[in-house]
PDB file of C-alpha atoms in Angstrom:
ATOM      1  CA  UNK A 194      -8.529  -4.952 -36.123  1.00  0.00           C
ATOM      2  CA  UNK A 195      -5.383  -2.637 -36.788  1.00  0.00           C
ATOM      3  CA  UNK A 196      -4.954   0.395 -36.313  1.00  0.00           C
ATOM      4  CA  UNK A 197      -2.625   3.781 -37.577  1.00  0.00           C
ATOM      5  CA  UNK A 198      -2.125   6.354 -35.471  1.00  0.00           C
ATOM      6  CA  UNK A 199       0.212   9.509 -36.633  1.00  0.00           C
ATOM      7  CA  UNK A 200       1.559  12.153 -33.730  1.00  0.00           C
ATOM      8  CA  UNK A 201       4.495  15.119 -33.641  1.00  0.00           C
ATOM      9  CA  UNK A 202       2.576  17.496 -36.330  1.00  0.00           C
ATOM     10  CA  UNK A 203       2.460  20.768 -35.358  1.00  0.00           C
ATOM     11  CA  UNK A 204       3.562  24.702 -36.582  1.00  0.00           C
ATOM     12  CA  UNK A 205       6.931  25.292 -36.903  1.00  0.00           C
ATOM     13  CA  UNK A 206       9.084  27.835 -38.790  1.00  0.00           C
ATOM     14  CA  UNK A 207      11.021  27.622 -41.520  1.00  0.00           C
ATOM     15  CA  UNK A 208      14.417  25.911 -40.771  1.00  0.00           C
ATOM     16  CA  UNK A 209      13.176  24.416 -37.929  1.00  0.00           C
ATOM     17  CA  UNK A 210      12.780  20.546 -36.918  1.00  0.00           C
ATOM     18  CA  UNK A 211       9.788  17.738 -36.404  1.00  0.00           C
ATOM     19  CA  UNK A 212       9.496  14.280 -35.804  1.00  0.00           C
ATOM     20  CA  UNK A 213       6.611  12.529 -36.487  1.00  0.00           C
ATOM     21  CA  UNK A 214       5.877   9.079 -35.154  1.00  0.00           C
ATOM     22  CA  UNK A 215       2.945   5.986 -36.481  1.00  0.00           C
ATOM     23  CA  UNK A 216       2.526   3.792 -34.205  1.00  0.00           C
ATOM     24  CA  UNK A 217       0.895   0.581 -35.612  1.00  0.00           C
ATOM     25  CA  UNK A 218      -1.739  -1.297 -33.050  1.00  0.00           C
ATOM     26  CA  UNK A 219      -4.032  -4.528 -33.043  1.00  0.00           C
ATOM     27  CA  UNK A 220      -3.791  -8.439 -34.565  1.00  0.00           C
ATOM     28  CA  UNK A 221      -0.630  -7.596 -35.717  1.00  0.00           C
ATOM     29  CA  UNK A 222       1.581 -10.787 -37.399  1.00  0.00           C
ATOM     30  CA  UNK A 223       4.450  -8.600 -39.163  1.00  0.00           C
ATOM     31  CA  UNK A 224       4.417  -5.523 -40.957  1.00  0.00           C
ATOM     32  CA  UNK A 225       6.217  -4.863 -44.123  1.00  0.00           C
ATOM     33  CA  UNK A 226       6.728  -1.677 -45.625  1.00  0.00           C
ATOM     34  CA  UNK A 227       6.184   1.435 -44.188  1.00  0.00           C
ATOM     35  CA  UNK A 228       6.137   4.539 -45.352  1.00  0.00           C
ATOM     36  CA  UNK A 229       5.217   8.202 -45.332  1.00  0.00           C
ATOM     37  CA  UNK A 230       3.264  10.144 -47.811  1.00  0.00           C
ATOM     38  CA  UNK A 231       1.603  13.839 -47.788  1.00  0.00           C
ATOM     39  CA  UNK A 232      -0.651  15.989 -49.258  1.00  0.00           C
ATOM     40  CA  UNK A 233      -0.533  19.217 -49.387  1.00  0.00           C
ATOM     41  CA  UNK A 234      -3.945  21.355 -50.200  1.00  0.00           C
ATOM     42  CA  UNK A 235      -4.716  21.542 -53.863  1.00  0.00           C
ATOM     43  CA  UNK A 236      -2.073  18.940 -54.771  1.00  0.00           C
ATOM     44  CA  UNK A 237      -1.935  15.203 -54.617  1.00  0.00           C
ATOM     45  CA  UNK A 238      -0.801  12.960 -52.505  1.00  0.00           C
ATOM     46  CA  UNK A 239       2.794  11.791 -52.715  1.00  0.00           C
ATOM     47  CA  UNK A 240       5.537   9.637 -50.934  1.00  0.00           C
ATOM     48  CA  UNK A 241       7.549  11.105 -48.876  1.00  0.00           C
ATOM     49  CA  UNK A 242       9.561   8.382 -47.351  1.00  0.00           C
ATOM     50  CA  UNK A 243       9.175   4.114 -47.325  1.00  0.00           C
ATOM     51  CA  UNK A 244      11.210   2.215 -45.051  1.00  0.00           C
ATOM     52  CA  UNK A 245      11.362  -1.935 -45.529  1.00  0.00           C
ATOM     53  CA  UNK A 246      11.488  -4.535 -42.619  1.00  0.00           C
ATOM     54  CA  UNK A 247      14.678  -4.999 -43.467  1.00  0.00           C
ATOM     55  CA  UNK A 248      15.488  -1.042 -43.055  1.00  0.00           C
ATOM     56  CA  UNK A 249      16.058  -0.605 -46.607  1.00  0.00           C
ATOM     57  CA  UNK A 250      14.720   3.263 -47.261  1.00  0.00           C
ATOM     58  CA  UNK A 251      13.742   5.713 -50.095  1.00  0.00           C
ATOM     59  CA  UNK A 252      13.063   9.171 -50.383  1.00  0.00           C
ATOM     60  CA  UNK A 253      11.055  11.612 -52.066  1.00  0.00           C
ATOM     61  CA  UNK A 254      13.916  13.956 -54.047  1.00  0.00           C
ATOM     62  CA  UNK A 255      12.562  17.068 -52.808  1.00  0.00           C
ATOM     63  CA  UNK A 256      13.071  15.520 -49.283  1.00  0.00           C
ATOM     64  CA  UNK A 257      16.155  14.267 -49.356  1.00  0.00           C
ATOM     65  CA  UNK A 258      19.324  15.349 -47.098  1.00  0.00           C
ATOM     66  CA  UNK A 259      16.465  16.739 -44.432  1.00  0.00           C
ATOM     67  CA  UNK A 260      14.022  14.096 -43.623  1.00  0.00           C
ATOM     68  CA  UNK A 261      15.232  10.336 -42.298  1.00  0.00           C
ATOM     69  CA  UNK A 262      12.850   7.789 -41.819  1.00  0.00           C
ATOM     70  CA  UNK A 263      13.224   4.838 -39.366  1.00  0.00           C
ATOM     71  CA  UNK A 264      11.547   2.430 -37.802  1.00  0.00           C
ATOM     72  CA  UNK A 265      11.761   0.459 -34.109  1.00  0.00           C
ATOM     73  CA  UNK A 266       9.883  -3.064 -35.077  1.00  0.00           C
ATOM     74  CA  UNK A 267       9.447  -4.041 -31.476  1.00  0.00           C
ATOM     75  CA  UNK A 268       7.331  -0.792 -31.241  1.00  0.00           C
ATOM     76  CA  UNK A 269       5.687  -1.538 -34.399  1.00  0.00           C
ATOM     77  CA  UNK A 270       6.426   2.192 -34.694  1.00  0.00           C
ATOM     78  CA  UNK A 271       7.652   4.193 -37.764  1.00  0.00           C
ATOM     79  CA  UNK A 272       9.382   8.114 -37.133  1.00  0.00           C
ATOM     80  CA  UNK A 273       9.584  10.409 -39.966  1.00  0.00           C
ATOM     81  CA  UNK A 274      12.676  13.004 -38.547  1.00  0.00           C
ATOM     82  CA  UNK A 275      12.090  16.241 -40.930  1.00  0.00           C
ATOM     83  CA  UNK A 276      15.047  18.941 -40.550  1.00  0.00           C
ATOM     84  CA  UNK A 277      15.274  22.411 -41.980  1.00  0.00           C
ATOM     85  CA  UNK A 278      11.631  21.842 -42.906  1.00  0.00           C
ATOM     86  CA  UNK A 279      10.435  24.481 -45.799  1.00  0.00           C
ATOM     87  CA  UNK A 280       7.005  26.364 -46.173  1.00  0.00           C
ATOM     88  CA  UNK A 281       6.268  23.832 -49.217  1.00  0.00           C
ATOM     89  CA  UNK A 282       6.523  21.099 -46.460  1.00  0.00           C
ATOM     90  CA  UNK A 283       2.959  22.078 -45.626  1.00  0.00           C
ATOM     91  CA  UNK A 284       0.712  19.527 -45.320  1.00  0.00           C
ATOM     92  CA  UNK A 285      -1.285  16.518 -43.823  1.00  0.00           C
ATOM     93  CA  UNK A 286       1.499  13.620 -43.595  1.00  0.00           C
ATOM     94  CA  UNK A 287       0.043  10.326 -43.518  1.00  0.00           C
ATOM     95  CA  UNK A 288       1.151   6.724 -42.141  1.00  0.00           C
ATOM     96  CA  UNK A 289       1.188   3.687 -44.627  1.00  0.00           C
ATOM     97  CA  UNK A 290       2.061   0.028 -43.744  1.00  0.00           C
ATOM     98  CA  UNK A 291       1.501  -3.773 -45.186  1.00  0.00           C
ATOM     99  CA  UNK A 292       0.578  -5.542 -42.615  1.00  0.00           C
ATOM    100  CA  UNK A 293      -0.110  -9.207 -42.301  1.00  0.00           C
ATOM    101  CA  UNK A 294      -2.564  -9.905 -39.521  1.00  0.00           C
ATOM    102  CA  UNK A 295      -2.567 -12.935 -37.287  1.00  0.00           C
ATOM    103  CA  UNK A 296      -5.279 -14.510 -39.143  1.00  0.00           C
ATOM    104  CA  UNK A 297      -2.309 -14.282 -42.413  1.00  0.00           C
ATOM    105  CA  UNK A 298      -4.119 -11.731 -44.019  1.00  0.00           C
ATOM    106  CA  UNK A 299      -1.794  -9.075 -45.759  1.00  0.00           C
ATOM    107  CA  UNK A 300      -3.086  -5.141 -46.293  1.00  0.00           C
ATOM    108  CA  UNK A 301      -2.674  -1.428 -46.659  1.00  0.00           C
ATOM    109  CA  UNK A 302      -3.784  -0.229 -43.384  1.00  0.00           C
ATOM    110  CA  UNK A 303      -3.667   4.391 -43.380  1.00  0.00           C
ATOM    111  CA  UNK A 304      -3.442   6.561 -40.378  1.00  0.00           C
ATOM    112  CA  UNK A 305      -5.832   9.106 -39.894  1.00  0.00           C
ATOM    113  CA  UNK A 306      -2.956  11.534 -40.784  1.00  0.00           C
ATOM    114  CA  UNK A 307      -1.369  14.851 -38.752  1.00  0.00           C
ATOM    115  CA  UNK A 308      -1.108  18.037 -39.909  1.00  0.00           C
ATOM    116  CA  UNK A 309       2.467  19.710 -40.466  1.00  0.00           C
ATOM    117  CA  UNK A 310       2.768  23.660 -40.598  1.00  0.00           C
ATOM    118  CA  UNK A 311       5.550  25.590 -41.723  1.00  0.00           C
ATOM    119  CA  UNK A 312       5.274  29.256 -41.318  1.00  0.00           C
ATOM    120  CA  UNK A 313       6.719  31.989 -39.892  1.00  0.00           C
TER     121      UNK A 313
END
């Protein structure tokens, strides 16, 4: 069993700074890509960030310059580092990873997601 779990959402006002973390848990064998999407009420979901194993990245354009994604492998642990965060940053930001389990079986495993508030 594997498991996604999101943390660091929260309200915050405009301008200001969050860092979300996924930490990845269970019969882990490696994990591939991981990334961050979000979706924000009425709209549809969308990347926001994807990090490889390797630490290759890409970014959303509306994110780019102000969020950084990253990753600590021996954590199995991805961080999402969002600076001078907007109002239309609003939304429920969601973990994404490939994992290969240690009976070889490769997947898309989702967090449960955490919410993300911008508002003064």
């Amino acid at each position: 069993q594997v498991q996604l779990v999101e943390s660091g959402g929260g309200l915050v006002q405009p301008g200001g700074s969050l860092r979300l973390s996924c930490a990845a848990s269970g019969s882990i064998f490696s994990i591939n890509t991981m990334g961050w999407y979000r979706q924000a009420p009425g709209k549809e979901r969308e990347l926001v960030a994807g990090i490889t194993s390797d630490g290759s990245t890409n970014y959303a354009d509306s994110v780019k310059g102000r969020f950084t994604i990253s990753r600590d492998n021996a954590k199995n642990t991805a961080y999402l580092q969002m600076n001078s965060l907007k109002p239309e940053d609003t939304a429920v930001y969601s973990c994404n990873a490939f994992i290969i389990t240690t009976m070889k079986f490769g997947m898309n495993y989702w967090g449960k997601g955490t919410l993300v508030t911008v508002s003064s």
